[in-house]
Short mmCIF file of C-alpha atoms in Angstrom, two decimals:
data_model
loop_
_atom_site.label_atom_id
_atom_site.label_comp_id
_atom_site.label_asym_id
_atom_site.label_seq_id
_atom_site.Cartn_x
_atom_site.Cartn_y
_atom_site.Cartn_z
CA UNK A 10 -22.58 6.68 48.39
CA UNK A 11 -19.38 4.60 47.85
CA UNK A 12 -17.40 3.84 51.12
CA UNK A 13 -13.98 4.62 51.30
CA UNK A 14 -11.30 3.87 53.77
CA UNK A 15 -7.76 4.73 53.88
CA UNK A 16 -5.17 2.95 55.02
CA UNK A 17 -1.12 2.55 55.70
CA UNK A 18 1.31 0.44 54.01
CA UNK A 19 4.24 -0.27 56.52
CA UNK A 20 7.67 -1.37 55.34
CA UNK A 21 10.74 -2.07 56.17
CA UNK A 22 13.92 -2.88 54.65
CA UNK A 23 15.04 -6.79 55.23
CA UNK A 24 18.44 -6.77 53.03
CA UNK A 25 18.00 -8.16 50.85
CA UNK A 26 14.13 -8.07 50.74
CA UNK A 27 11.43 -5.32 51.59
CA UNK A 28 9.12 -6.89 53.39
CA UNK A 29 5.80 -5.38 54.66
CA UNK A 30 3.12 -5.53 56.92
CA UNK A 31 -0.46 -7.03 56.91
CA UNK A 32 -3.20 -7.44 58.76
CA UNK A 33 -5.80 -10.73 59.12
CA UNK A 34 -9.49 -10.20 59.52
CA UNK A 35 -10.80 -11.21 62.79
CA UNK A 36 -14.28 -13.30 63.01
CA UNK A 37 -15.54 -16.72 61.77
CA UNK A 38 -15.71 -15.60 58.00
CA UNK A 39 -11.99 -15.09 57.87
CA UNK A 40 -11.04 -17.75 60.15
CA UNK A 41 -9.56 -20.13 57.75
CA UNK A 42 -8.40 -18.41 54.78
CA UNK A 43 -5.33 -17.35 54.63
CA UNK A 44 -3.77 -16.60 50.98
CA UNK A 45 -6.21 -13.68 49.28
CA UNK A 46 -7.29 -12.75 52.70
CA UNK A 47 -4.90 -10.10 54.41
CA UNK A 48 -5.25 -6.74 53.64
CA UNK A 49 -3.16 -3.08 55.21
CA UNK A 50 -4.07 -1.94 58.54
CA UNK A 51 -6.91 0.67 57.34
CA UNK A 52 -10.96 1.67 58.43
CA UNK A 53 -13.57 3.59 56.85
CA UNK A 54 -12.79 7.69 56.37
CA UNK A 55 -15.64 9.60 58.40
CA UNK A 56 -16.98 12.70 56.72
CA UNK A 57 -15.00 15.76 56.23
CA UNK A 58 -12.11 13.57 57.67
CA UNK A 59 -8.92 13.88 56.11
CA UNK A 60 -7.57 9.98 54.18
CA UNK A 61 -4.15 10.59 55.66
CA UNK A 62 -5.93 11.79 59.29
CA UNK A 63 -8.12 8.35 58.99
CA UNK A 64 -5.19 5.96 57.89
CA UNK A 65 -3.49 7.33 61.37
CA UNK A 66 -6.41 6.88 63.45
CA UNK A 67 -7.06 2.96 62.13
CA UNK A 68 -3.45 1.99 62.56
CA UNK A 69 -3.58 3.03 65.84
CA UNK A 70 -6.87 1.48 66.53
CA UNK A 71 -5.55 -2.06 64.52
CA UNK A 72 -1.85 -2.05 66.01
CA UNK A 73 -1.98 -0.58 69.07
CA UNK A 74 0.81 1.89 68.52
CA UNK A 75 1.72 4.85 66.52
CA UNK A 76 2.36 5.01 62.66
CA UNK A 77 5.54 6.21 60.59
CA UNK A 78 5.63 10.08 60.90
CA UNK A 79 6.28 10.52 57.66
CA UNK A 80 4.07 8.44 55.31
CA UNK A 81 3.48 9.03 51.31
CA UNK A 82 0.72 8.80 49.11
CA UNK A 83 0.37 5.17 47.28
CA UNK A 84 -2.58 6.95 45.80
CA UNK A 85 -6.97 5.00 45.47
CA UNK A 86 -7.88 1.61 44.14
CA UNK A 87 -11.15 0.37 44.22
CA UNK A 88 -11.13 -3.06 45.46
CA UNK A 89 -13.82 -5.78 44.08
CA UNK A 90 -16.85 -4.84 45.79
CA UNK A 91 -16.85 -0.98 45.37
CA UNK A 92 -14.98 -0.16 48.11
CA UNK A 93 -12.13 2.72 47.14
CA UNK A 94 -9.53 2.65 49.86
CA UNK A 95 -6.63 5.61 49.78
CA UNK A 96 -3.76 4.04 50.80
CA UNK A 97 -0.15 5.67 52.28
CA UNK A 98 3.38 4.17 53.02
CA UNK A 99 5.56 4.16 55.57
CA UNK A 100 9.33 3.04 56.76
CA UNK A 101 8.90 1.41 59.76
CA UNK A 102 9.26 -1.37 62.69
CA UNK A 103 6.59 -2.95 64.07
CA UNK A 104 7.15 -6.11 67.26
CA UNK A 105 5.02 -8.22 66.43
CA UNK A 106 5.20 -9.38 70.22
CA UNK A 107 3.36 -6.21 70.91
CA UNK A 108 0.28 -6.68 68.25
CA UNK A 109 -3.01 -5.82 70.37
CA UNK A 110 -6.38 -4.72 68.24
CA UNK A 111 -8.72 -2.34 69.98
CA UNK A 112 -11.19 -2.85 67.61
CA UNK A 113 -13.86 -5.17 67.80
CA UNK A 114 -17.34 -6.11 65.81
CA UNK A 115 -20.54 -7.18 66.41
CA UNK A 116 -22.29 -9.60 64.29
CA UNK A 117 -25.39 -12.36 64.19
CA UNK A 118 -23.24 -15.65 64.57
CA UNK A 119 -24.22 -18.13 64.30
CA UNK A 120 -25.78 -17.00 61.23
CA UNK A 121 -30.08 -16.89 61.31
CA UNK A 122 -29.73 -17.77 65.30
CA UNK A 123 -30.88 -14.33 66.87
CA UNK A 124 -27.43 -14.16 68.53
CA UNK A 125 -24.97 -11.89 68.81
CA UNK A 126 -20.88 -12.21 69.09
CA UNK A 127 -18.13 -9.66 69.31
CA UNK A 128 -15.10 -10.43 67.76
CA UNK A 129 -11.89 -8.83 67.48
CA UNK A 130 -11.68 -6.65 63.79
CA UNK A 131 -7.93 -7.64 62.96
CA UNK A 132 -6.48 -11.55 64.81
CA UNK A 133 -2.82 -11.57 63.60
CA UNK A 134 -0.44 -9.39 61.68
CA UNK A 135 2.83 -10.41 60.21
CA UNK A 136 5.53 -9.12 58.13
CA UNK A 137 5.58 -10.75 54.16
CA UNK A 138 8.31 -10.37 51.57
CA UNK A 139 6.81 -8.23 48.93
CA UNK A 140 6.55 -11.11 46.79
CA UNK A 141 4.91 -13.34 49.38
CA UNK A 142 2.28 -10.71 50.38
CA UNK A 143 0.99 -11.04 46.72
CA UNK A 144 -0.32 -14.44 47.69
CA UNK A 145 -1.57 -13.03 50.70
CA UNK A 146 -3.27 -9.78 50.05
CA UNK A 147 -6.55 -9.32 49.34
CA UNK A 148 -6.82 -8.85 45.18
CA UNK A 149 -7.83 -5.88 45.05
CA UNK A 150 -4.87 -4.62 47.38
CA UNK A 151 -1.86 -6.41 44.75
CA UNK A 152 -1.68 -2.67 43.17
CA UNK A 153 -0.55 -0.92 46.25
CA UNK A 154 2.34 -3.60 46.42
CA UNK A 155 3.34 -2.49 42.74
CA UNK A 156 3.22 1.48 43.67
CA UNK A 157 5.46 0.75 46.78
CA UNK A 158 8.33 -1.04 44.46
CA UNK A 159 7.94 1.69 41.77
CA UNK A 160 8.03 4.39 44.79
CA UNK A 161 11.26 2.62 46.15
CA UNK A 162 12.48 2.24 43.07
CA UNK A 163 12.91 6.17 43.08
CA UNK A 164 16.43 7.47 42.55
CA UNK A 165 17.79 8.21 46.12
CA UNK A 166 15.15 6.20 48.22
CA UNK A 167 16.03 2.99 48.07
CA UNK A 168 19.56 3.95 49.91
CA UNK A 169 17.38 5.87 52.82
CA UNK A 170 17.71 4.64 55.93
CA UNK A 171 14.22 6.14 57.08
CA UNK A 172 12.81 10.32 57.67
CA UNK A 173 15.50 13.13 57.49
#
């Protein structure tokens, strides 16, 4: 069965920019790359869980602190090795003074030594122009940077300051 994970999009309005926030990967895979590499906070949906309910959860879990309240639906992709992620936006801040992950992961590292390491899931976030996050995102992500310009783009958004 496919994985899916779900996931939020957080923006904010830079005049004249929108810029937006991603996530790194923690670990020694992800160490050194940089463009291609980031990717929106988001974690796998557990079953019978709810994609909005999940994208919640793993912001909290990658951040450290609570999500928009009011997020909307950016819609699936299906990034380039099978996994469909269901990803929301939101109009927010985020300090990037106060990043902490509470997530960590387990994995054989050195590779083929027998050993084990924990590492955190998510080292650094940072806020992007939309155009620079392009470079940064992981491919399969670039789509959910279109959706957000076409759902700003909407008549009467782009003036809103944030939720009614």
């Amino acid at each position: 069965m496919a994985r899916i994970s779900s996931g939020i999009l957080l923006y904010r309005r830079d005049e004249p920019d929108v810029v937006v926030l991603l996530v790194h990967p923690g670990g020694p895979f992800w160490r050194k790359r940089d463009l291609g590499a980031w990717s929106i906070p988001k974690g796998e949906v557990e079953p019978g869980e709810q994609a909005e309910i999940a994208a919640r959860r793993e912001f909290v879990e990658e951040l450290g602190c609570e999500p928009p309240e009011v997020v909307r639906p950016l819609g699936r992709i299906v990034q380039g090795g099978g996994k469909t992620v269901e990803a929301f936006a939101g109009e927010g801040q985020f300090d990037l003074n106060r990043f902490r992950c509470a997530s960590t992961v387990t994995i054989a590292w050195p590779p083929h030594t027998g050993r084990f390491q924990t590492f955190p899931e998510i080292d650094a976030a940072a806020w992007f122009t939309v155009s620079e996050a392009r470079d940064k995102i992981l491919a399969g992500q670039r789509p959910l940077l279109d959706r957000l310009e076409g759902l700003l783009a909407e008549p009467g958004l782009m003036g809103k300051s944030g939720p009614d």
